XYZ file of C-alpha atoms in Angstrom:
605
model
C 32.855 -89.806 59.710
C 30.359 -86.678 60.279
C 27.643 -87.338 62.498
C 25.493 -84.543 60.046
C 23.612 -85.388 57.337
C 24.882 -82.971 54.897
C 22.863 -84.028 51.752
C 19.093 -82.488 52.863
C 20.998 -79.177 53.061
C 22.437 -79.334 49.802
C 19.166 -80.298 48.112
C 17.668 -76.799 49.995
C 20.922 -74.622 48.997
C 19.776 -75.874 45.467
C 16.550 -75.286 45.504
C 16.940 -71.324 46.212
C 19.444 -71.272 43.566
C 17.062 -72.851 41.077
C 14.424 -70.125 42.258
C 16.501 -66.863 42.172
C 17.691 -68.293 38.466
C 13.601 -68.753 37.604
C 13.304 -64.688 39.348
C 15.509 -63.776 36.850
C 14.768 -65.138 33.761
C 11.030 -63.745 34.492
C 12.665 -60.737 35.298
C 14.379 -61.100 31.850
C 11.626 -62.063 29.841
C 9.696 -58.903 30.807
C 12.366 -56.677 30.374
C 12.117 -58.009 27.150
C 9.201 -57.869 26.307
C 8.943 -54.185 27.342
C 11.622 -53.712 24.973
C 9.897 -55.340 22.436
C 6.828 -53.433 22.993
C 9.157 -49.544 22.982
C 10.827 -51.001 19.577
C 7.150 -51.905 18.288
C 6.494 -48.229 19.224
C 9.524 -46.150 18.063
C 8.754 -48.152 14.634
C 5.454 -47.233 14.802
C 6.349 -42.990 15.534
C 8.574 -43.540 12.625
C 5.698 -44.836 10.063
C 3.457 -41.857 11.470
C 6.750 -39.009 11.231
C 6.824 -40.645 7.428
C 3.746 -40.030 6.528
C 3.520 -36.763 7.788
C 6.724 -35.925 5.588
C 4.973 -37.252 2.422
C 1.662 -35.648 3.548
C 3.767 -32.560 3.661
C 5.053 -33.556 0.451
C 1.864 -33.630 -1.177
C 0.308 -30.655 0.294
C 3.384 -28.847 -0.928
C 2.842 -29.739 -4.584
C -0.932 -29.487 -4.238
C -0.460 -25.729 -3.246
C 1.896 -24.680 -5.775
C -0.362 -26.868 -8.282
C -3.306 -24.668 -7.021
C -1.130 -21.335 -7.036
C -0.056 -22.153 -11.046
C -3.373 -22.432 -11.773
C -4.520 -19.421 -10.125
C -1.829 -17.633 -12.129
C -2.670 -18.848 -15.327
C -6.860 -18.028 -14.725
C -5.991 -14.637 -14.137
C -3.382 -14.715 -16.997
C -6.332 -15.864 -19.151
C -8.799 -13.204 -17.584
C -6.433 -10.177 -17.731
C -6.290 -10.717 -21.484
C -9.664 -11.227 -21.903
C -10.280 -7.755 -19.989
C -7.616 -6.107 -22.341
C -9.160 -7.069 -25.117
C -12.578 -5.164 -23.598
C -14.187 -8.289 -22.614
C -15.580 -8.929 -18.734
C -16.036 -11.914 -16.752
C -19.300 -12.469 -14.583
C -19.636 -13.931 -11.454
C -16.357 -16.250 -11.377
C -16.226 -18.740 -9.228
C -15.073 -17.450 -5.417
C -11.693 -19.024 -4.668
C -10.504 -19.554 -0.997
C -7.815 -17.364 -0.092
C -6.384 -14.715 2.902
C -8.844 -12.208 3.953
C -7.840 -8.509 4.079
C -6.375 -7.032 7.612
C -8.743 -5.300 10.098
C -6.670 -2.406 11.125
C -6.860 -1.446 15.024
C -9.703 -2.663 17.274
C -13.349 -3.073 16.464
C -14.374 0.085 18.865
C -12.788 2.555 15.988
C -13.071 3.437 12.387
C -10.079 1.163 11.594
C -12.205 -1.704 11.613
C -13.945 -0.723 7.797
C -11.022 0.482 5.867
C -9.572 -2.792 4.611
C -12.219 -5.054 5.619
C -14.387 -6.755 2.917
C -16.934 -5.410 1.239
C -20.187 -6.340 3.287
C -18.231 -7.298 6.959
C -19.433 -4.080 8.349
C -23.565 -4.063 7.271
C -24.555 -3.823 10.933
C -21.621 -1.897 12.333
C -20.569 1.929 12.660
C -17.828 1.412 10.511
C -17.296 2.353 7.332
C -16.985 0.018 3.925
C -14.043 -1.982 2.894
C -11.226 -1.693 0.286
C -12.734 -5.154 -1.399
C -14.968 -4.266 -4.170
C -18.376 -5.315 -4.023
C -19.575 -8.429 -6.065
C -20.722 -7.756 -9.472
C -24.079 -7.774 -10.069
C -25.368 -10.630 -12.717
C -27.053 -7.698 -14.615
C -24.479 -5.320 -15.209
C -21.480 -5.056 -17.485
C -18.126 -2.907 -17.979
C -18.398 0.009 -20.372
C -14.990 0.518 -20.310
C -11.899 -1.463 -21.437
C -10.188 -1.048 -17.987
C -11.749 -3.391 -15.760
C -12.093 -2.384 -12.731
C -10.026 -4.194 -9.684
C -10.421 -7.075 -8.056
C -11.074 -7.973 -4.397
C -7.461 -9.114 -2.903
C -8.545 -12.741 -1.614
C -10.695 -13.572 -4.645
C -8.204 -14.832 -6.330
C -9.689 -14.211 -10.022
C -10.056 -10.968 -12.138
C -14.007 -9.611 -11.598
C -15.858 -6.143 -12.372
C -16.918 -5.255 -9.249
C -20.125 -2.254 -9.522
C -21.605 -0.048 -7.171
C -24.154 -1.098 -4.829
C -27.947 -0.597 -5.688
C -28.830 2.602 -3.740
C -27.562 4.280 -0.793
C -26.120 3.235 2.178
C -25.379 5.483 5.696
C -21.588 6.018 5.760
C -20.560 6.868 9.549
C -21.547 10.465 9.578
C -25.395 9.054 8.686
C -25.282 10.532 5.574
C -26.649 8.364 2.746
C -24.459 8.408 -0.095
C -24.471 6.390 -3.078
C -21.060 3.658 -3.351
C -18.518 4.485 -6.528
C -16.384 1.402 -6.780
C -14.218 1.376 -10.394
C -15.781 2.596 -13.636
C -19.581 3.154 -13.490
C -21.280 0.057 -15.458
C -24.543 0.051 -17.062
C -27.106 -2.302 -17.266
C -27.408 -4.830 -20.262
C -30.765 -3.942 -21.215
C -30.369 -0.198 -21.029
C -30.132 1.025 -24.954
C -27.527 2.766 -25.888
C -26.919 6.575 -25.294
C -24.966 9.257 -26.288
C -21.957 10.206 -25.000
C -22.821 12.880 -22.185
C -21.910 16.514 -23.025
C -21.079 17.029 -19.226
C -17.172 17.660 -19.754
C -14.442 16.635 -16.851
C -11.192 18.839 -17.003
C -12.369 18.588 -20.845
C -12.697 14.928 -21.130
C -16.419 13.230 -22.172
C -17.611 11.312 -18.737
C -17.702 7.897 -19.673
C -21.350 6.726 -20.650
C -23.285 5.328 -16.975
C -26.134 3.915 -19.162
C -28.824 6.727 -17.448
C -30.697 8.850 -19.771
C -29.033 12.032 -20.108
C -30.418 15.649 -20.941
C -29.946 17.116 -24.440
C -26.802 18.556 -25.377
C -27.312 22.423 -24.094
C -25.414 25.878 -25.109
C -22.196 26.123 -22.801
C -23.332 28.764 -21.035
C -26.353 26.919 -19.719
C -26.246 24.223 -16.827
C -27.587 21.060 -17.272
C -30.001 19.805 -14.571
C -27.541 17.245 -13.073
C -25.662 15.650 -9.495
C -22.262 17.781 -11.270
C -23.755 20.883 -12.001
C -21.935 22.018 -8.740
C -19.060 20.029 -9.778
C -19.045 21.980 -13.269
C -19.104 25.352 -12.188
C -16.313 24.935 -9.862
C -14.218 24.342 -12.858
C -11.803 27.064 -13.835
C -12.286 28.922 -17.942
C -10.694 26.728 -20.222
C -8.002 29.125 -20.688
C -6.884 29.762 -17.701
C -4.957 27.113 -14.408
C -7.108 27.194 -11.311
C -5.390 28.885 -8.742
C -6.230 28.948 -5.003
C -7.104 32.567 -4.269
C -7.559 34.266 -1.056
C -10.175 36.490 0.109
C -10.792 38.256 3.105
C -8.092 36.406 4.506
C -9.443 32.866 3.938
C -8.064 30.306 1.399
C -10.165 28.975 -1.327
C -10.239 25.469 -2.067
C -8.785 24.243 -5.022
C -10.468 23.671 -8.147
C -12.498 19.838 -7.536
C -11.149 17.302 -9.743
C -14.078 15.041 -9.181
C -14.705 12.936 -11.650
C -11.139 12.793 -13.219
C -11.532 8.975 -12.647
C -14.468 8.568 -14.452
C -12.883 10.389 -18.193
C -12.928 7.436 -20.924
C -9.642 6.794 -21.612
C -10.559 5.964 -25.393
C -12.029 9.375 -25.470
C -8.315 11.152 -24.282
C -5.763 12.259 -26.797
C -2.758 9.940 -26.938
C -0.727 12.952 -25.894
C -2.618 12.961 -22.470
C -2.689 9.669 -21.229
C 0.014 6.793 -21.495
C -1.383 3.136 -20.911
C 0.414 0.180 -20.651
C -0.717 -3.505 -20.337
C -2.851 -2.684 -17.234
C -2.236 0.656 -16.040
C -2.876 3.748 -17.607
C -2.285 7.488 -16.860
C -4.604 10.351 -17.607
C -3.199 13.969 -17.389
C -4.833 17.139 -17.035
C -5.464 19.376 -19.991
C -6.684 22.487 -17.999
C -2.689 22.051 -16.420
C 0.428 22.082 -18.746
C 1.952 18.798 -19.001
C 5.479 18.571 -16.951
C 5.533 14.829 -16.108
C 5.378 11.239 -17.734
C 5.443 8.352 -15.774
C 5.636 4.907 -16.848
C 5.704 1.334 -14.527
C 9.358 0.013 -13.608
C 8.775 -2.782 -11.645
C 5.555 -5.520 -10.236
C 5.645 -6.956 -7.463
C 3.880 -9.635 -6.485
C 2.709 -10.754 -3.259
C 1.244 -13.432 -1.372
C -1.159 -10.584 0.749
C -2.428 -7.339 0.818
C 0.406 -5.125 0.833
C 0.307 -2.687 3.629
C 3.000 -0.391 3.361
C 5.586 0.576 1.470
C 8.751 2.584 1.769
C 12.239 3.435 0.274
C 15.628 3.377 1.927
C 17.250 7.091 2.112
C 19.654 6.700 -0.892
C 16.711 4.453 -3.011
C 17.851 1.345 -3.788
C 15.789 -0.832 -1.337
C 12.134 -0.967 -1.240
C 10.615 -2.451 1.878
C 7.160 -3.963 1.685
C 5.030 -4.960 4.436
C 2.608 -7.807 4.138
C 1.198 -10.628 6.702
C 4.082 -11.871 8.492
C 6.657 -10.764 6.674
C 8.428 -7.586 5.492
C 9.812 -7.811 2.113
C 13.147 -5.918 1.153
C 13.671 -5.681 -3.547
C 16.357 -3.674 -5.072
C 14.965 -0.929 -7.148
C 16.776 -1.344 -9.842
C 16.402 -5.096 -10.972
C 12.943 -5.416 -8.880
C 14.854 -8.819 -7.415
C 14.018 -9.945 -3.677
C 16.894 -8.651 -1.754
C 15.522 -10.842 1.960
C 12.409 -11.921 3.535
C 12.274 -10.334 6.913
C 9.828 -12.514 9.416
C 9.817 -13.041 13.524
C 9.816 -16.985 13.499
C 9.601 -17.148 17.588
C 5.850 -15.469 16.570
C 2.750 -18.113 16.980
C 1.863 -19.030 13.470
C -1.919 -18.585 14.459
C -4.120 -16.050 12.694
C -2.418 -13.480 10.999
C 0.076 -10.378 11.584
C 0.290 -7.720 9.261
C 2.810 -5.112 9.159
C 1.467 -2.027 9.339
C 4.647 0.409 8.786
C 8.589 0.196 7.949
C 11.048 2.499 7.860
C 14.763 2.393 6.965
C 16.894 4.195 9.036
C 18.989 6.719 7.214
C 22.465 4.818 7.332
C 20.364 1.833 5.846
C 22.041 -0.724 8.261
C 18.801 -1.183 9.977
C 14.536 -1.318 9.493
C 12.010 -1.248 11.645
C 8.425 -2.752 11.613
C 5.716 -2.201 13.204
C 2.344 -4.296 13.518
C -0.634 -5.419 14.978
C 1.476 -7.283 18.106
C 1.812 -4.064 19.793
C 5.586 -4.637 18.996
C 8.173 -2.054 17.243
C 11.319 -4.456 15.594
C 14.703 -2.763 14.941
C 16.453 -5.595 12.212
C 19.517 -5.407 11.390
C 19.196 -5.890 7.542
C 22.324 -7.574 6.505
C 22.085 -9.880 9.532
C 18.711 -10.554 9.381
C 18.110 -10.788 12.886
C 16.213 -8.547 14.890
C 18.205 -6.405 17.293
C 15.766 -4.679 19.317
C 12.466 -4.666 20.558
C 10.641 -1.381 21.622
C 7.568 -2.457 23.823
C 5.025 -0.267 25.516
C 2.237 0.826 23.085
C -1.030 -0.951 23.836
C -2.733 -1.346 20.677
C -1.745 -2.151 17.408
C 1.738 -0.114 15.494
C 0.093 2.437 12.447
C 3.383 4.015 11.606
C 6.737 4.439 11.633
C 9.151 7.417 11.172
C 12.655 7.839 11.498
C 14.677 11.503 12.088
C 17.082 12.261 9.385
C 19.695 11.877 11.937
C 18.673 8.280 12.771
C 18.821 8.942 16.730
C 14.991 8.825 17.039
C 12.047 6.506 15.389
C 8.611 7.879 16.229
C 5.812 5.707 16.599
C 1.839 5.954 16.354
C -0.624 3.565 17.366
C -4.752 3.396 18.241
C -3.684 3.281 21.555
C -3.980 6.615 21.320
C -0.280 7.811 21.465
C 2.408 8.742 19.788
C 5.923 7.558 21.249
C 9.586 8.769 20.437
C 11.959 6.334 21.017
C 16.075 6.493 21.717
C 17.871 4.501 18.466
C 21.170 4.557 21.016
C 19.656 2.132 23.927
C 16.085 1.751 22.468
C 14.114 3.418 26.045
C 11.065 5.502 25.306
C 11.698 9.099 25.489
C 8.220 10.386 25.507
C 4.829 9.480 25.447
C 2.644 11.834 23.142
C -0.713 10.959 24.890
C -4.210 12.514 23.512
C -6.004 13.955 26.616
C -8.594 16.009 24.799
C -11.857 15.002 26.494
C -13.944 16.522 23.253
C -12.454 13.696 21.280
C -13.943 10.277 21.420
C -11.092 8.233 19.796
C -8.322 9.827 18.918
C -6.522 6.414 18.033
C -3.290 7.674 16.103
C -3.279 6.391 12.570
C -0.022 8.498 10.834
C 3.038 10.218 12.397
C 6.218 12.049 10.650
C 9.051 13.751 12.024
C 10.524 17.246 10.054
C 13.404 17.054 8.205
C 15.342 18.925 11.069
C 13.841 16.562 13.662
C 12.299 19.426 15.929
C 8.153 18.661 15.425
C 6.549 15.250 15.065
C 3.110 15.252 12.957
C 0.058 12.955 14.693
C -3.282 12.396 12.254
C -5.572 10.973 14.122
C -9.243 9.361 13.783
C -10.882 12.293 15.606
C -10.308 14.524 12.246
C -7.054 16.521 13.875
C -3.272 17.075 12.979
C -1.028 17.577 15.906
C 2.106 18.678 16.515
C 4.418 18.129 19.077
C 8.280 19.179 20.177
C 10.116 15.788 19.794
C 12.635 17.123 22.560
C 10.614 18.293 25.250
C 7.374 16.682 24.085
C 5.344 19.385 25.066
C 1.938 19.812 22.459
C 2.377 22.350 20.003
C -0.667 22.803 17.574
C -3.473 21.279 16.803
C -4.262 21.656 13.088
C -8.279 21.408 12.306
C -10.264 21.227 9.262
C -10.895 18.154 8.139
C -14.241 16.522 8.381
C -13.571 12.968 8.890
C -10.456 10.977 10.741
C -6.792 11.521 9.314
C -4.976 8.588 7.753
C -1.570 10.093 6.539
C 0.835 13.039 6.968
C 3.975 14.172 5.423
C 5.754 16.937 6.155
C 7.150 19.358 3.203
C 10.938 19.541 2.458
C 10.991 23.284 3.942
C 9.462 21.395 7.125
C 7.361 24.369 7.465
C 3.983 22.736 5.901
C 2.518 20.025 6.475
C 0.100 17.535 3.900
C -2.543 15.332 5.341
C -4.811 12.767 3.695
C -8.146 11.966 5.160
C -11.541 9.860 5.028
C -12.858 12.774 3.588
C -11.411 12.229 -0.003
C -9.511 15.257 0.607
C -5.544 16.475 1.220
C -4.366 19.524 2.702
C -1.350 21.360 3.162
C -1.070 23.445 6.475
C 1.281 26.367 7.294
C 2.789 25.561 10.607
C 3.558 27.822 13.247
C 0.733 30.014 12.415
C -1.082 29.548 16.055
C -4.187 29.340 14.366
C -5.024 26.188 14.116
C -5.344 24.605 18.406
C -9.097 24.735 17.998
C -9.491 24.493 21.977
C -13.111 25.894 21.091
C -11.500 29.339 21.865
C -12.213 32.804 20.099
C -11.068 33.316 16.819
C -11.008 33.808 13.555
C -11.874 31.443 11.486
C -10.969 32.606 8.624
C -7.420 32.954 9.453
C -6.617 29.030 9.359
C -3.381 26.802 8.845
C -4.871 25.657 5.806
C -3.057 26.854 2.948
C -4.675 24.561 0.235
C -7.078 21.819 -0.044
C -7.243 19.096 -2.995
C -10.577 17.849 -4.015
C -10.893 15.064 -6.618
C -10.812 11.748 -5.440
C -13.643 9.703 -5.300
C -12.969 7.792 -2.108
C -10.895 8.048 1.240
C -7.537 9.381 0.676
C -5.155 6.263 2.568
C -1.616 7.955 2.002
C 0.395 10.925 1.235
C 3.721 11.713 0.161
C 5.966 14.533 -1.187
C 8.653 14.657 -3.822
C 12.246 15.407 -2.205
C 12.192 18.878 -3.939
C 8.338 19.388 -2.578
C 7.330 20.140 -6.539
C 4.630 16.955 -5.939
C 2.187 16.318 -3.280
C 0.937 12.092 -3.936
C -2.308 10.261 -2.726
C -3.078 7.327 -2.513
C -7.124 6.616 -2.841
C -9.260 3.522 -1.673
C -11.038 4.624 -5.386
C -7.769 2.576 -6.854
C -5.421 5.971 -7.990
C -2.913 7.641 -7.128
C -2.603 11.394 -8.210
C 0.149 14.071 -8.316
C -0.645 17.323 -7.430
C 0.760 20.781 -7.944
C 1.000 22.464 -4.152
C 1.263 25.628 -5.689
C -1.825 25.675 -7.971
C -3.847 23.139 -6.188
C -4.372 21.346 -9.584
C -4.085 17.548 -10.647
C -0.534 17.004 -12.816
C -2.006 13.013 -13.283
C -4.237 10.690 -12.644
C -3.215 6.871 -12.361
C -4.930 3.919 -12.570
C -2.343 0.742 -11.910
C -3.826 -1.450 -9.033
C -7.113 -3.464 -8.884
C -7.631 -2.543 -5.276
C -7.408 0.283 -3.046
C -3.916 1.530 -2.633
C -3.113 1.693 0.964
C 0.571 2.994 0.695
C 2.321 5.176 -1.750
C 6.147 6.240 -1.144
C 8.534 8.467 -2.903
C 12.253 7.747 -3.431
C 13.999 10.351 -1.458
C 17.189 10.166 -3.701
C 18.483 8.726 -6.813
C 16.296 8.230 -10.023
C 12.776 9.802 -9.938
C 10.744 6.873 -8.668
C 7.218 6.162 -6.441
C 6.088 3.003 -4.762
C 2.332 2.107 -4.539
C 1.014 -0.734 -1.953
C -2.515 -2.257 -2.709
C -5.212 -4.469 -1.508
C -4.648 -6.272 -4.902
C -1.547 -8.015 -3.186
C 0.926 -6.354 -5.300
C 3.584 -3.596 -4.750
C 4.514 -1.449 -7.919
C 7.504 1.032 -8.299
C 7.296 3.181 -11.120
C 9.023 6.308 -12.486
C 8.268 9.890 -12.899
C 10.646 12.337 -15.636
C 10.312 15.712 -16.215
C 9.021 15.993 -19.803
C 11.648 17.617 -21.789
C 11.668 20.407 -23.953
């Protein structure tokens, strides 16, 4: 028998037992109820991910409710117009404002903003046609365009007065056809004839009809007598060594088009073409294909054998087939933040067609790789936003321009940066580079510029060439001519001109000499508004504009003289482009958010 007790040490053993086993089961029901609380929780991140989808859902069918309906009112509206009828003040619909092109310290900052964004600024009006004023109304059958974010078909009229453009010179606004008021009475047609068609009526009182020979007291007189005889094609003479300006077409987009013959004009459901009578007829042109977008189209551009069309808009470059007008691919960076906008600004195919590159207001040149779909290569180093894009025929460089104030050339082989085309002139404020083309044998690269100047550079030493001056406001476009010994440039100025390179006459370093010797071979007068974009036909027979006053025209480089004037967008066109092969066609971009392609024959005999 044990002399110990054992039985009070059991009972203790026990009792710690009991204890770690109530430790645990506390332990247990926490952990449980923590995994209660996570299960609560994941079910509750499930409801909320739910309802986001069927939010989604909803806002989804809301928009494309919204976008049907917006369709179908300007469905409704454009037949109305047709039919010579026009809407006043329609209700505003929300929608995508216009781009503002390059930073707020240049003249970028007016050309496609609204209509009214730039009262207190420097810079210059916007491609969005003013509102309509309650007391006017259309005199014409063609409504004029409407503003690219309203969303609805309007007849936008010019502003009441004057207002100081960014020279300080007041000028009176021309948006569209002129309107007259609803209580004016009517009055004759006005005698005052433009390249022989009757002005359309503005509603003003007008002077008696007077004798040919006699000029009537009026803001064309000027305009009139610039005209050449009836009997005879203006041609740009010289004299004393200095080129005369082409005859002025001003006022070609104000001729009635009820008023033309049918055999000089061709109209279709809401385009129509007006030729010139004073110029024998060698074109027709007639619309192919519309395309519509979801923004302002900013540029457009063929592939070299033309059977893509690439379209830039916010986000997004668009790529159709030219023939069918179907969507080919939707080229967009989807690493970009999806704040605020990002328009592309330029595209360009490379010659082989395997690739594209787009530039925009990221500062960032992208090299896709079209079948892929992918981009391939990034070229970084220009500081402000991308303006244009141009590849060499060969496809080993892509130059670049930008309101940084440069113009790069870039390697296609390893994508470095072979030169830096830097303004340095310390007469010129802001010589932000808006246009740049490289000649078809890939020696000279073309630079328009907001400080009113062409240059030209070597593209394999990059040493500065020529500086081409003339103009009298900033540059927007230039294209070189097949012979890539002329060059065209649009500008502010509502003029084009065509400049014989290599002619050492045009640095204007303020040095001695004579003026009257210039590059300029020919300038075109006639539209009504800044001239955005240029172009030439592959066989250099056309010179095209594009004109914030809605048209495009085709001009004759040898005579100076208008072939056409069309009317086919309801906004400014911002971009026109010429096929460079394959079936006669142009492209047109607009603020109207559509891209057109249409043709252009040879009228036969």
């Amino acid at each position: 028998m044990s002399v110990y007790n054992h039985r009070p040490l059991a009972t203790a053993q026990q009792g710690r037992v009991i204890e770690m086993l109530e430790t645990i089961k506390a332990d247990y029901d926490m952990l449980s109820q923590d995994v209660y609380l996570f299960n609560s929780q994941i079910q509750e991140m499930n409801n909320f991910q739910q309802t986001l989808v069927e939010l989604e859902r909803s806002q989804q069918t809301m928009k494309k409710h919204y976008e049907d309906e917006i369709a179908r009112l300007r469905q409704q509206l454009d037949q109305v117009q047709t039919r010579g009828y026009t809407v006043l003040n329609p209700p505003s619909l929300s929608g995508q404002h216009p781009p503002t092109i390059g930073p707020s310290s240049n003249f970028f900052g007016g050309i496609i903003n609204p209509h009214g964004q730039n009262a207190h600024t420097h810079q210059g009006p916007g491609l969005t046609a003013p509102q309509m004023n309650e007391n006017t109304v259309s005199h014409s059958n063609y409504s004029a365009p409407t503003g690219p974010h309203s969303g609805s078909a309007y007849t936008p009229t010019p502003p009441q007065g004057s207002r100081s453009d960014r020279t300080g010179v007041h000028r009176t606004e021309g948006y569209g056809q002129p309107s007259i008021p609803v209580s004016a009475p009517a009055q004759p047609m006005n005698p005052m004839q433009v390249y022989g068609y009757p002005r359309m009526n503005t509603g003003t009182p007008t002077a008696q009809p007077m004798p040919p020979s006699a000029e009537a007291p009026s803001m064309n007189t000027k305009r009139k007598a610039n005209l050449p005889p009836a009997s005879l094609p203006a041609q740009p003479m010289r004299t004393s060594g200095k080129m005369i300006e082409a005859a002025s077409s001003s006022g070609f987009t104000d001729a009635d088009p009820s008023s033309v013959p049918s055999n000089m004009k061709v109209e279709g459901k809401d385009w129509f073409a007006l030729f010139n009578p004073k110029a024998p007829r060698q074109l027709k042109v007639d619309l192919v294909h519309t395309l519509d977008q979801s923004s302002v189209v900013c540029c457009v551009k063929f592939s070299a054998d033309g059977r893509y069309l690439a379209a830039g808009c916010n986000r997004s470059t668009i790529i159709y087939d030219t023939a069918s007008g179907h969507r080919i691919c939707v080229l967009q960076d989807e690493s970009v933040s999806k704040d605020g906008d990002l328009y592309i600004r330029s595209v360009c195919f490379s010659p082989d067609g395997v690739y594209l590159a787009t530039g925009a207001e990221d500062k960032q040149i992208r090299i896709w790789d079209i079948t892929k779909r992918r981009i391939c290569n990034v070229l970084s180093g220009h500081e402000q936003d991308i303006y244009s894009l141009d590849f060499s025929m060969d496809g080993r460089i892509i130059a670049s321009g930008s309101g940084d104030c440069t113009a790069r050339i870039w390697s296609m082989a390893d994508g470095k940066c072979l030169h830096v085309l830097r303004i340095k002139d310390l007469d010129q404020k802001d010589p932000g580079v808006t246009s740049v083309a490289i000649s078809p044998d890939g020696r000279l690269l073309a630079a328009g510029s907001l400080d009113k100047m062409v240059r030209i550079w070597d593209t394999q030493t990059g040493m500065h060439l020529e500086r081409l001056e003339g103009h009298k406001d900033s540059v927007y476009s230039v294209a070189f001519m097949p012979d890539g010994n002329s060059l065209v440039s649009g500008s502010l100025d509502k003029t084009l001109k065509i400049w014989q390179l290599g002619t050492n006459e045009g640095r204007g370093y303020g040095i001695d000499r004579d003026r009257s010797k210039g590059p300029c071979k020919t300038t075109f007068s006639g539209h009504k508004d800044f001239v955005l974009s240029v172009a030439c036909t592959p066989d250099g027979s056309w010179v095209v504009s594009g004109s914030k006053d809605r048209s495009v025209q085709f001009w004759d480089p040898r005579t100076g003289q208008t072939q056409f004037m069309l009317q086919g967008h309801k906004n400014s066109v911002i971009s026109v482009a010429i096929s460079p092969s394959g079936r006669p066609l142009f492209a047109t971009g607009s603020g109207d958010n559509r891209a057109r392609i249409w043709s252009y024959d040879t009228v036969g005999p």
